[in-house]
mmCIF file of C-alpha atoms in Angstrom:
data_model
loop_
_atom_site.group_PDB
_atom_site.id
_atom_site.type_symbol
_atom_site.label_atom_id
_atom_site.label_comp_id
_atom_site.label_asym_id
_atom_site.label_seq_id
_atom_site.Cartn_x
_atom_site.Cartn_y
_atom_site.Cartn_z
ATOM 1 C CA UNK A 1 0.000 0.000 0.000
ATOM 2 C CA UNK A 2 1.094 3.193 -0.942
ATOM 3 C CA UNK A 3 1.685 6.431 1.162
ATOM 4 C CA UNK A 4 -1.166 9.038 -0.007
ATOM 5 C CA UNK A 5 0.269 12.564 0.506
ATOM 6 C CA UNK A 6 -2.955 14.216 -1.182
ATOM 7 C CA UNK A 7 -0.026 15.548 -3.932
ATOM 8 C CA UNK A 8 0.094 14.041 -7.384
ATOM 9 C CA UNK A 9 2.084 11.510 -7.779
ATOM 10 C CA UNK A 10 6.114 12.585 -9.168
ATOM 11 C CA UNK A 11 6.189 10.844 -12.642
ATOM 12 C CA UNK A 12 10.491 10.623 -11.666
ATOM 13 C CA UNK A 13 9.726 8.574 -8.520
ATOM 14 C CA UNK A 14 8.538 5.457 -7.814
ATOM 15 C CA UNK A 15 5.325 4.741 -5.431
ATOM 16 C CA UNK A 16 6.401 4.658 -1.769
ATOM 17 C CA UNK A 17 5.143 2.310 0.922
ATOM 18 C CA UNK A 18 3.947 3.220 4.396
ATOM 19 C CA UNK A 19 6.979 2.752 7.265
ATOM 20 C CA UNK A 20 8.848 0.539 7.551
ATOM 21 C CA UNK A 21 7.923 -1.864 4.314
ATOM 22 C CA UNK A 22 9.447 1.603 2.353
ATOM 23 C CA UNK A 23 12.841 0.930 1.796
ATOM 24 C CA UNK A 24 12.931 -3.123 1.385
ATOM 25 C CA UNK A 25 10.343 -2.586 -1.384
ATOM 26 C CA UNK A 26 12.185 0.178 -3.045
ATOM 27 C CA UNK A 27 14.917 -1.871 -3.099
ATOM 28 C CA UNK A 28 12.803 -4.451 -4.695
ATOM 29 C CA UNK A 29 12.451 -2.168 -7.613
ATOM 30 C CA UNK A 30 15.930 -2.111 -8.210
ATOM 31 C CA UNK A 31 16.268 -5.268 -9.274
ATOM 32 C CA UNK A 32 14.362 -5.025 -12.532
ATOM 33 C CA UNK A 33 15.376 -5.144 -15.909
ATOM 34 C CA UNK A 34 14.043 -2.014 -17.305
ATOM 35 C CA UNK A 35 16.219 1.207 -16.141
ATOM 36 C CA UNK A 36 13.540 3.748 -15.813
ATOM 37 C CA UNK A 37 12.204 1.362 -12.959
ATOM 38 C CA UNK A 38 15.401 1.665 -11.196
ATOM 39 C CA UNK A 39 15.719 5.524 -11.612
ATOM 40 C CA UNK A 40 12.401 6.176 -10.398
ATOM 41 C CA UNK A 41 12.934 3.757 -7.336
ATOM 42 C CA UNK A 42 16.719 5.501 -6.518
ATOM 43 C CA UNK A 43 15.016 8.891 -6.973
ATOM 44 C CA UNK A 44 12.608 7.691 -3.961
ATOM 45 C CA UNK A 45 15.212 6.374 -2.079
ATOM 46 C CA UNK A 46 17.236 9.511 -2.095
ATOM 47 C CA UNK A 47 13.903 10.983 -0.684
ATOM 48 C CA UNK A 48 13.618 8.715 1.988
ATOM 49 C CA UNK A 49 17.388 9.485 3.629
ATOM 50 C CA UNK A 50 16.038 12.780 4.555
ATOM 51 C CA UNK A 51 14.454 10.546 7.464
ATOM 52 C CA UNK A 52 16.761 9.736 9.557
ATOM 53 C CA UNK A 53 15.162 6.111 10.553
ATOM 54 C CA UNK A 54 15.344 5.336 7.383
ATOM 55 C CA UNK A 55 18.826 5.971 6.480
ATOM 56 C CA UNK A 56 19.232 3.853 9.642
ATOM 57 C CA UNK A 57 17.292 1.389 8.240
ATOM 58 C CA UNK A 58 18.942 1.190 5.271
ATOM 59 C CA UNK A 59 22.089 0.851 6.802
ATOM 60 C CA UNK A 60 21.772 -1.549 9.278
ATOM 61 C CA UNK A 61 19.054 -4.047 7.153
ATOM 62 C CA UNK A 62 22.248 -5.268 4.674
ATOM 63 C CA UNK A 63 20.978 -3.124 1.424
ATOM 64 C CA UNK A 64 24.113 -1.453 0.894
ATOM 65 C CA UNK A 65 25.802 -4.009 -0.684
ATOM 66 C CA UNK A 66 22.655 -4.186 -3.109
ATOM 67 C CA UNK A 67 24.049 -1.149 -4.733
ATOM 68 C CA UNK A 68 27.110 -2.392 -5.990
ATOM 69 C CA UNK A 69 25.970 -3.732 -9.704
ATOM 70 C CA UNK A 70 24.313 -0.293 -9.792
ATOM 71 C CA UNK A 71 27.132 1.662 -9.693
ATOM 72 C CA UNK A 72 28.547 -0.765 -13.066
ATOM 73 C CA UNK A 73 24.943 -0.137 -14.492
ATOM 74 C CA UNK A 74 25.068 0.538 -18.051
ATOM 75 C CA UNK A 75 22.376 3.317 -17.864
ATOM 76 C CA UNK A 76 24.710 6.419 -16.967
ATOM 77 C CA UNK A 77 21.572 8.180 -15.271
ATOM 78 C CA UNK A 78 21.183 4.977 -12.896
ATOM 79 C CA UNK A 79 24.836 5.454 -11.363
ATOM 80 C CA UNK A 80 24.321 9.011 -11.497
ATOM 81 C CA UNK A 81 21.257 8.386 -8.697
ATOM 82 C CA UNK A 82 23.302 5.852 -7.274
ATOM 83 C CA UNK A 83 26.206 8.321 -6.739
ATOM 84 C CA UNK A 84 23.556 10.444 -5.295
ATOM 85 C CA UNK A 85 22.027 7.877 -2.798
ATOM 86 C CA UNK A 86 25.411 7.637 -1.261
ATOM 87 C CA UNK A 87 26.324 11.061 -0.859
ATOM 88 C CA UNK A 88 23.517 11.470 1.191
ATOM 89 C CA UNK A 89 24.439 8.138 3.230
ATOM 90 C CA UNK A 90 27.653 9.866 3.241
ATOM 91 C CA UNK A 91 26.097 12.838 5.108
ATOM 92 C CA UNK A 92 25.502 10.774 8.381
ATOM 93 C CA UNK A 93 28.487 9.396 10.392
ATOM 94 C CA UNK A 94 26.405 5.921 10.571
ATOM 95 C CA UNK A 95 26.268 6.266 7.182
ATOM 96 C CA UNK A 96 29.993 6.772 6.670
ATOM 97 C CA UNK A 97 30.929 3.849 8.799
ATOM 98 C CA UNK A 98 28.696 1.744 6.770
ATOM 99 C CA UNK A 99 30.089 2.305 3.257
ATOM 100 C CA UNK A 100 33.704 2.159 3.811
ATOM 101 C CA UNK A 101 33.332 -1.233 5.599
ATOM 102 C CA UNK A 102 31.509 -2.155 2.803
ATOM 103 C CA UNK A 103 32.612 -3.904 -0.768
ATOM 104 C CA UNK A 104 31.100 -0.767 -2.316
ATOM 105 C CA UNK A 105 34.558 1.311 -2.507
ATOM 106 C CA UNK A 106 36.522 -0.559 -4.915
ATOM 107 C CA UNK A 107 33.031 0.004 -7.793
ATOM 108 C CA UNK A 108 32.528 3.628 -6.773
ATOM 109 C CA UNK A 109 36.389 4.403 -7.376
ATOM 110 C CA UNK A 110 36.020 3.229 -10.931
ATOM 111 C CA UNK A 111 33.006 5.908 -11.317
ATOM 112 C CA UNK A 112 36.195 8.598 -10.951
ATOM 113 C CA UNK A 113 36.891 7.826 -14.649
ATOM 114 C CA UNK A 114 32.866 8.343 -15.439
ATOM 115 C CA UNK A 115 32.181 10.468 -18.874
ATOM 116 C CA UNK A 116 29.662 12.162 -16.443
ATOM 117 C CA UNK A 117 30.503 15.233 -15.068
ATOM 118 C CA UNK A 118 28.194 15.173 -12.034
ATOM 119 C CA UNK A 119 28.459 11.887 -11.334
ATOM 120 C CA UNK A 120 32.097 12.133 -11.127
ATOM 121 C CA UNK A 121 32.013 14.850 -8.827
ATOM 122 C CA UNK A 122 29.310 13.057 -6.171
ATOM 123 C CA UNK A 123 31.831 10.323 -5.900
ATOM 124 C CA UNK A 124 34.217 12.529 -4.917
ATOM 125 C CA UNK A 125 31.966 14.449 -2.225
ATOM 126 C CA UNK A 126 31.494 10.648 -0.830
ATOM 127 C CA UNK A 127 35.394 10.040 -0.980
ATOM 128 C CA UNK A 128 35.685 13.716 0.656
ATOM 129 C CA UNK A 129 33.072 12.514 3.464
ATOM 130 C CA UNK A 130 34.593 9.525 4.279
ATOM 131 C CA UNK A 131 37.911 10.887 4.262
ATOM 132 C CA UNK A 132 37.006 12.969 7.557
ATOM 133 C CA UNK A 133 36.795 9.235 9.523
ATOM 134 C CA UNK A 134 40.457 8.380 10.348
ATOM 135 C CA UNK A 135 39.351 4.425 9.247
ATOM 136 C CA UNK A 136 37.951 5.881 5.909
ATOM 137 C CA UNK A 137 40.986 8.069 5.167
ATOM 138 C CA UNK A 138 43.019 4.529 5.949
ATOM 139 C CA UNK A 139 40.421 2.676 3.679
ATOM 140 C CA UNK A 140 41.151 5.434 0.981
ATOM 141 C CA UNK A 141 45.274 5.187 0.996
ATOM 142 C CA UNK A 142 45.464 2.577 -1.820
ATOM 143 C CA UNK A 143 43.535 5.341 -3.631
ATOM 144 C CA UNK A 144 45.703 8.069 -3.273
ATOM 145 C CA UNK A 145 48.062 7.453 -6.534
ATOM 146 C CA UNK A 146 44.875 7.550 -8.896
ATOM 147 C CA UNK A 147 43.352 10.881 -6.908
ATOM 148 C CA UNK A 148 47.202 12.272 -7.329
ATOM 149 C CA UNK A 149 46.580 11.865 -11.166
ATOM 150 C CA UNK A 150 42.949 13.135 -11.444
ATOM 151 C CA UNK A 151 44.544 16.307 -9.809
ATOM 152 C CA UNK A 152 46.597 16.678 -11.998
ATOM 153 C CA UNK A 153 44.122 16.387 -14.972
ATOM 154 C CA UNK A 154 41.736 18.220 -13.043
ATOM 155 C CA UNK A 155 40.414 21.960 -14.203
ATOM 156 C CA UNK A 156 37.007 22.492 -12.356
ATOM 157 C CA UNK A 157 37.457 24.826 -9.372
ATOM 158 C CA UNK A 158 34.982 22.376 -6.748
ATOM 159 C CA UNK A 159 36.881 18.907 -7.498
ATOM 160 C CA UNK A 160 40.301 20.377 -7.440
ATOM 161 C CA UNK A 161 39.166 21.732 -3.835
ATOM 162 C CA UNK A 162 37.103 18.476 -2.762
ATOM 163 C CA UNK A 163 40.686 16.307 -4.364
ATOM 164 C CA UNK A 164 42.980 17.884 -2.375
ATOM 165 C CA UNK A 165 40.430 17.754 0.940
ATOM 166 C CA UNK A 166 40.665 13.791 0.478
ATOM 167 C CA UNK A 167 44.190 14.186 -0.202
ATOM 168 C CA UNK A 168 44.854 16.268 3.043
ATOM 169 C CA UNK A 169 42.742 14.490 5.371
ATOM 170 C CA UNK A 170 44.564 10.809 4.245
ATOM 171 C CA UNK A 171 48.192 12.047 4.145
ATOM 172 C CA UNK A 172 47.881 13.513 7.775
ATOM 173 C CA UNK A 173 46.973 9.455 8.399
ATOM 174 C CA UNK A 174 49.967 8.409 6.102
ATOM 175 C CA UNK A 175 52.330 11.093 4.256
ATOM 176 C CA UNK A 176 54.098 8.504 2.350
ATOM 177 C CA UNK A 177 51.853 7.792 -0.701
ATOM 178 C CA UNK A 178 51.339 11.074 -1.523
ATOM 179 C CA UNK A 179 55.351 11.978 -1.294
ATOM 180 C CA UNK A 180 55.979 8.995 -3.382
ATOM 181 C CA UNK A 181 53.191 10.017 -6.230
ATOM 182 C CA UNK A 182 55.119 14.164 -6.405
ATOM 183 C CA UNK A 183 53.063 15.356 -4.148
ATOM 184 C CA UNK A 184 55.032 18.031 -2.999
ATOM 185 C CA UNK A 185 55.657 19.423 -6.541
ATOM 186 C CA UNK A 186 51.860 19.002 -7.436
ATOM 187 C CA UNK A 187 50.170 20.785 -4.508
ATOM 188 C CA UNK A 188 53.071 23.150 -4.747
ATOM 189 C CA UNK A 189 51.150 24.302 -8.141
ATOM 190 C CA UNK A 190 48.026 24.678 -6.165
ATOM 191 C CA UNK A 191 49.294 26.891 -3.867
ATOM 192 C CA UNK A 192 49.463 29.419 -6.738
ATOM 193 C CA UNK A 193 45.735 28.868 -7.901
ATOM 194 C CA UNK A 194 43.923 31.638 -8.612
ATOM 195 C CA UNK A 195 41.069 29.931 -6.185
ATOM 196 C CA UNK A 196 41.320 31.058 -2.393
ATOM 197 C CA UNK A 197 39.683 28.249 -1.949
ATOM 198 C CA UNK A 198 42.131 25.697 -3.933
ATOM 199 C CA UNK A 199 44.836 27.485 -2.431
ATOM 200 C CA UNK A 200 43.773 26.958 1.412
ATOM 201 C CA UNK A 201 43.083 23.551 0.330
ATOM 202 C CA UNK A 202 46.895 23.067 -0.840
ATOM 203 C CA UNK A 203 48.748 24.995 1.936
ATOM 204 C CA UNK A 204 46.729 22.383 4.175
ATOM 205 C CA UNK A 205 47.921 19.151 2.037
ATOM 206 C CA UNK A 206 51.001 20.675 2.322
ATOM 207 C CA UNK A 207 51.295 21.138 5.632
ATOM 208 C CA UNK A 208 50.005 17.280 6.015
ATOM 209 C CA UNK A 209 53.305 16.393 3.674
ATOM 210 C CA UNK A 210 55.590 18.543 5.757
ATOM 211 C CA UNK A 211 54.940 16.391 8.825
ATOM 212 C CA UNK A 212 57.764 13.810 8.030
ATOM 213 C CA UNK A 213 61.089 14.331 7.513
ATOM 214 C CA UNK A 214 61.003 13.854 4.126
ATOM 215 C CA UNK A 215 58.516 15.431 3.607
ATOM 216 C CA UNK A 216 60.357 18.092 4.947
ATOM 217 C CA UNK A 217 63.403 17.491 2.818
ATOM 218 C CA UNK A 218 61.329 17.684 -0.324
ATOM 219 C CA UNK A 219 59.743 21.051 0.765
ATOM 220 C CA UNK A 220 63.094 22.623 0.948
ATOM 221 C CA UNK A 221 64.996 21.157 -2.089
ATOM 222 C CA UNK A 222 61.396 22.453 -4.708
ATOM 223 C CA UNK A 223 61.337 25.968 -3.892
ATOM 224 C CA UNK A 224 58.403 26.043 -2.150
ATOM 225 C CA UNK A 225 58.927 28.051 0.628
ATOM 226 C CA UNK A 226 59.170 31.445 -0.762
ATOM 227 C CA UNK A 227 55.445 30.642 -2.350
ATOM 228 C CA UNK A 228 53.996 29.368 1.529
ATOM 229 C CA UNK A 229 55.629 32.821 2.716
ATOM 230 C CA UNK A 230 53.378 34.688 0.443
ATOM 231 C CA UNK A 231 50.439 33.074 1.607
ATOM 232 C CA UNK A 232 51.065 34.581 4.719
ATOM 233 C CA UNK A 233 49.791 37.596 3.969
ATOM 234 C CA UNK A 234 46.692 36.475 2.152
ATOM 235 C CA UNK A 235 43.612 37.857 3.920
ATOM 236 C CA UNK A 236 41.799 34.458 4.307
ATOM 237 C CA UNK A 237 42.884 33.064 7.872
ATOM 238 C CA UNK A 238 42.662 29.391 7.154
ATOM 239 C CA UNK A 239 45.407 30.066 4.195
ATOM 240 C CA UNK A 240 47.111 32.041 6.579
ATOM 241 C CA UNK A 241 47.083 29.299 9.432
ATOM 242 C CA UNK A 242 47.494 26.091 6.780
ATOM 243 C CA UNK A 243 50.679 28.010 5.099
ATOM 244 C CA UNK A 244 52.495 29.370 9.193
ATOM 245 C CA UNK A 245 51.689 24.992 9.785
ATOM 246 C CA UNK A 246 53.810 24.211 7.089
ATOM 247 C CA UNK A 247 56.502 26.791 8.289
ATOM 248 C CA UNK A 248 56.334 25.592 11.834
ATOM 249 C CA UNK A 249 57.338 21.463 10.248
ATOM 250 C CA UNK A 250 59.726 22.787 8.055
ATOM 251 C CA UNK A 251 62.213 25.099 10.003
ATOM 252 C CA UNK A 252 62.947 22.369 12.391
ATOM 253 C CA UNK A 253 65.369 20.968 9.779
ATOM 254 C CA UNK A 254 68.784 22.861 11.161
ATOM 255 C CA UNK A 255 71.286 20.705 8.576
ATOM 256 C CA UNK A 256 72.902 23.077 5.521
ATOM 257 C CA UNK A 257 72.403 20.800 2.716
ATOM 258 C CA UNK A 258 72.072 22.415 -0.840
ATOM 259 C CA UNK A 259 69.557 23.641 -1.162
ATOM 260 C CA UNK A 260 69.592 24.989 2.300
ATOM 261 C CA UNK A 261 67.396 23.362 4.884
ATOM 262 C CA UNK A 262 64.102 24.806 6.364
ATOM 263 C CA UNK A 263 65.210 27.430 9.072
ATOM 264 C CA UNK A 264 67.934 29.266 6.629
ATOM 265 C CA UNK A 265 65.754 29.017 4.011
ATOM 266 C CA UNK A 266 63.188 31.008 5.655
ATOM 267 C CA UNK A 267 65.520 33.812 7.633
ATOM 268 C CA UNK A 268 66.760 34.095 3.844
ATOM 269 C CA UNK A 269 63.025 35.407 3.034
ATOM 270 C CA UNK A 270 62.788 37.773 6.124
ATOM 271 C CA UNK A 271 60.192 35.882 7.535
ATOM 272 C CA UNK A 272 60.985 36.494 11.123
ATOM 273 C CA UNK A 273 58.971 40.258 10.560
ATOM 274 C CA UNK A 274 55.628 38.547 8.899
ATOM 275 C CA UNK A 275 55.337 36.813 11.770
ATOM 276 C CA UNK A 276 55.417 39.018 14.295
ATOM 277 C CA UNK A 277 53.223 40.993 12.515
ATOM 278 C CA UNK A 278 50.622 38.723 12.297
ATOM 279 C CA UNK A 279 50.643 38.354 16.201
ATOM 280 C CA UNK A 280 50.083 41.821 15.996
ATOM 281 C CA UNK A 281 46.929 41.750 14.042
ATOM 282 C CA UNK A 282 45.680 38.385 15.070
ATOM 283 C CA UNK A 283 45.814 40.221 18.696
ATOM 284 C CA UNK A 284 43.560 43.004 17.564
ATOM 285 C CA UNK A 285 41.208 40.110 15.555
ATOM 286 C CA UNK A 286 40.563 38.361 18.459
ATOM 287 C CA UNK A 287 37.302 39.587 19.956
ATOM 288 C CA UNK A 288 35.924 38.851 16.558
ATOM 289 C CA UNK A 289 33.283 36.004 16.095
ATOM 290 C CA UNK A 290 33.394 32.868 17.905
ATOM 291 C CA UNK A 291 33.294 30.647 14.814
ATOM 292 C CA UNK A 292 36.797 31.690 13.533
ATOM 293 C CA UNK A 293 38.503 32.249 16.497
ATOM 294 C CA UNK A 294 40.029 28.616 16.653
ATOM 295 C CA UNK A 295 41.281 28.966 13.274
ATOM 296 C CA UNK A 296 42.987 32.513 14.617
ATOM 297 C CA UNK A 297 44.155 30.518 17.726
ATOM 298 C CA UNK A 298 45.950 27.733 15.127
ATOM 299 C CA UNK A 299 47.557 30.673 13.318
ATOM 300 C CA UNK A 300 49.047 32.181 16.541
ATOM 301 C CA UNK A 301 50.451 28.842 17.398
ATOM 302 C CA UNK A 302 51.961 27.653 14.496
ATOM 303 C CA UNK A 303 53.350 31.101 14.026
ATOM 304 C CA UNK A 304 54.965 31.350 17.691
ATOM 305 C CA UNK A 305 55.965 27.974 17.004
ATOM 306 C CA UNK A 306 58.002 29.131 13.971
ATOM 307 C CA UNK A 307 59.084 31.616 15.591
ATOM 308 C CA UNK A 308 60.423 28.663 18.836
ATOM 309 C CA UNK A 309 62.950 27.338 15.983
ATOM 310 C CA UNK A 310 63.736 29.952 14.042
ATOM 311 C CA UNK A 311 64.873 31.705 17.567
ATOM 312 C CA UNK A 312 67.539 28.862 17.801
ATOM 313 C CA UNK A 313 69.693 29.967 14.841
ATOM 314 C CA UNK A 314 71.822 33.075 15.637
ATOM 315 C CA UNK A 315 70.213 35.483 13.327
ATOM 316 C CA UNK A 316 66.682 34.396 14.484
ATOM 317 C CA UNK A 317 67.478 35.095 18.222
ATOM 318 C CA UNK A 318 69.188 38.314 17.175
ATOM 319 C CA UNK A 319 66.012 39.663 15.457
ATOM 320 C CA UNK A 320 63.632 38.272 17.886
ATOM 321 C CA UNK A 321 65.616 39.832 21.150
ATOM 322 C CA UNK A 322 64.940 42.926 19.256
ATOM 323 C CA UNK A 323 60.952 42.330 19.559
ATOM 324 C CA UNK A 324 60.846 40.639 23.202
ATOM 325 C CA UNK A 325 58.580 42.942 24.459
ATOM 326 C CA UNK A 326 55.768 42.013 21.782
ATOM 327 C CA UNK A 327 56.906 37.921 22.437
ATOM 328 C CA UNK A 328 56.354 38.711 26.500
ATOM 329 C CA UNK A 329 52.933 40.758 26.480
ATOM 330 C CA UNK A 330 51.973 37.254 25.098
ATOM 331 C CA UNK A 331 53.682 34.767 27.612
ATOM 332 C CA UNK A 332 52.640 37.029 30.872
ATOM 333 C CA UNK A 333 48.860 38.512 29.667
ATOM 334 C CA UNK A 334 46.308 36.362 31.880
ATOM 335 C CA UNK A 335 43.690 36.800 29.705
ATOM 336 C CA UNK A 336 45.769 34.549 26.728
ATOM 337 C CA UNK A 337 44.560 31.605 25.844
ATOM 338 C CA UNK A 338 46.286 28.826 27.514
ATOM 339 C CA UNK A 339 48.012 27.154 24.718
ATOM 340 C CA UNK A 340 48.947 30.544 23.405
ATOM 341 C CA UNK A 341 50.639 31.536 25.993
ATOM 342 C CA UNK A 342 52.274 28.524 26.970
ATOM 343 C CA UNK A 343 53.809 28.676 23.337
ATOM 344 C CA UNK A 344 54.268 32.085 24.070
ATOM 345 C CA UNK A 345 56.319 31.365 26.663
ATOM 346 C CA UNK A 346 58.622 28.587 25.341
ATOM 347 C CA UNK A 347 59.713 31.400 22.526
ATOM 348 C CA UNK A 348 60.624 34.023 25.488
ATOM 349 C CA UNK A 349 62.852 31.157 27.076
ATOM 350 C CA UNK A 350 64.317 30.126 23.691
ATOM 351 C CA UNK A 351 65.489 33.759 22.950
ATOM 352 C CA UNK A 352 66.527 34.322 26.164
ATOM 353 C CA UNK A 353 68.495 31.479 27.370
ATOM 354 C CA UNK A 354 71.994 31.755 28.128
ATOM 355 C CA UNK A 355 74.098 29.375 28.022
#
């Protein structure tokens, strides 16, 4: 029996049931032979996850794996409304869970090479999703060679963005696969986009490479720390923060390789006055709106933390003894966040130790 609303029926969707018999018999429907059956039956379904028992339902009652042949279905506009039925499972952490224990990755990472544009990019708002789960970023590591080289091939402003997301939130997991497919050369292109938005995305995949020492190594030896010091004094905070994190890994190399390692490297580009400047301004931003004060708070950290190693080479100390008053009004100010001051701090005792 089927729900009546007292609206006409949608021609594009198939009949719904009443509760709980909904979903199994929608499912049902998408095991027959003609394709416009199946549309009509995934356009209901998609409906039906704005319910929240029955996205649960679908979950936990074993139809997932149901959807597997669908997403090799020869009718492009059937995978299209299958990519869309898991995006919104992918909106739910229950749903997230679900699909990368699943067999349903391995089909849906084929759909990357789809001739459809928007189906193409749903998969990679599910990949994106399930990237935020530390098991699905470890589920999505064997991927990160192929999402390397759709990056590269890449031109449209939301899947470069939504790429290097997935590619940010699996290499802070595991660095390695992404070092080993260029990635330090690749999202070092990025961090020129003409996109704030592709370049926050980089400078954060970046800093997520920078983590390990070779990652570190690379960073120094491609030229890409003049291009992270730019960012610096981009407008957008999260570029900002994302581009001082990748500062903060780097400068704790201290060998004199050629080229030369992180911390000479950046006392080369005068970065010691950038900064301190932007402790300066993030201390006049900081009564601003709650919602972007944590990303402030990350930039004053990473920056002071810079600033830690940087104060350990003899020109760093020597410029930084200059500006110890502005380093101790943010060690000694009780009103300082904790972790900002105690960072605060470890600089002052840095640049003023003797031996």
């Amino acid at each position: 029996m089927s729900r009546d609303t007292g609206d006409p029926p949608d021609p594009g969707r198939a009949p719904v049931a009443f509760g709980l018999r909904a979903v199994p018999r929608l499912f049902e429907q998408l095991q027959r032979p003609d394709s416009g059956s199946r549309r009509r039956a995934l356009a209901s379904l998609c409906g039906l996850m704005l319910d929240p028992e029955r996205l649960h339902q679908t979950v936990s009652g074993g139809f997932l794996e149901q959807l597997k042949v669908l997403l090799k279905d020869e009718d492009p506009s059937v995978r299209g409304e299958t990519c869309e039925l898991l995006l919104l499972l992918s909106g739910h952490s229950v749903g997230r869970e679900a699909l990368f224990s699943s067999s349903l990755l391995p089909p849906l990472s084929e759909l990357l090479d789809d001739h459809s544009s928007s189906c193409r990019t749903n998969v990679h708002r599910v990949l994106n999703r399930l990237a935020l789960l530390p098991a699905g970023a470890d589920a999505l590591l064997s991927l990160v060679p192929k999402l390397m080289l759709k990056l590269k091939e890449e031109e449209e402003e939301e899947v470069q963005v939504l790429l290097l997301s997935t590619l940010s939130c699996v290499s802070r997991l595991d660095a390695l696969p992404a070092l080993s497919s260029d990635g330090v050369s690749l999202f070092g292109q990025k961090l020129s986009h003409l996109s704030p938005s592709v370049r926050r995305e980089a400078a954060a995949a970046m800093m997520a490479l920078s983590v390990p020492e070779d990652g570190k190594r690379q960073v120094c030896e491609k030229a890409v720390l003049p291009v992270v010091v730019r960012l610096l004094q981009e407008e957008d905070v999260e570029i900002q923060a994302n581009a001082a994190g990748v500062i903060m890994y780097t400068v704790i190399i201290t060998a004199d390789p050629r080229p030369p390692a992180g911390k000479q490297q950046c006392l080369d580009l005068d970065i010691v006055p950038v900064l301190l400047r932007l402790l300066s301004i993030q201390r006049q931003e900081e009564d601003e709106e709650a919602e972007r004060r944590p990303r402030r708070k990350a930039l004053v950290v990473y920056a002071l933390r810079a600033l830690t190693s940087l104060a350990e080479a003899p020109d760093g100390r020597r410029l930084l003894l200059e500006q110890l008053p502005v380093l101790k009004s943010r060690s000694e100010a009780t009103e300082e966040d904790d972790d900002i001051r105690r960072a605060a701090q470890t600089v002052v005792r840095v640049v003023t130790w003797t031996p």
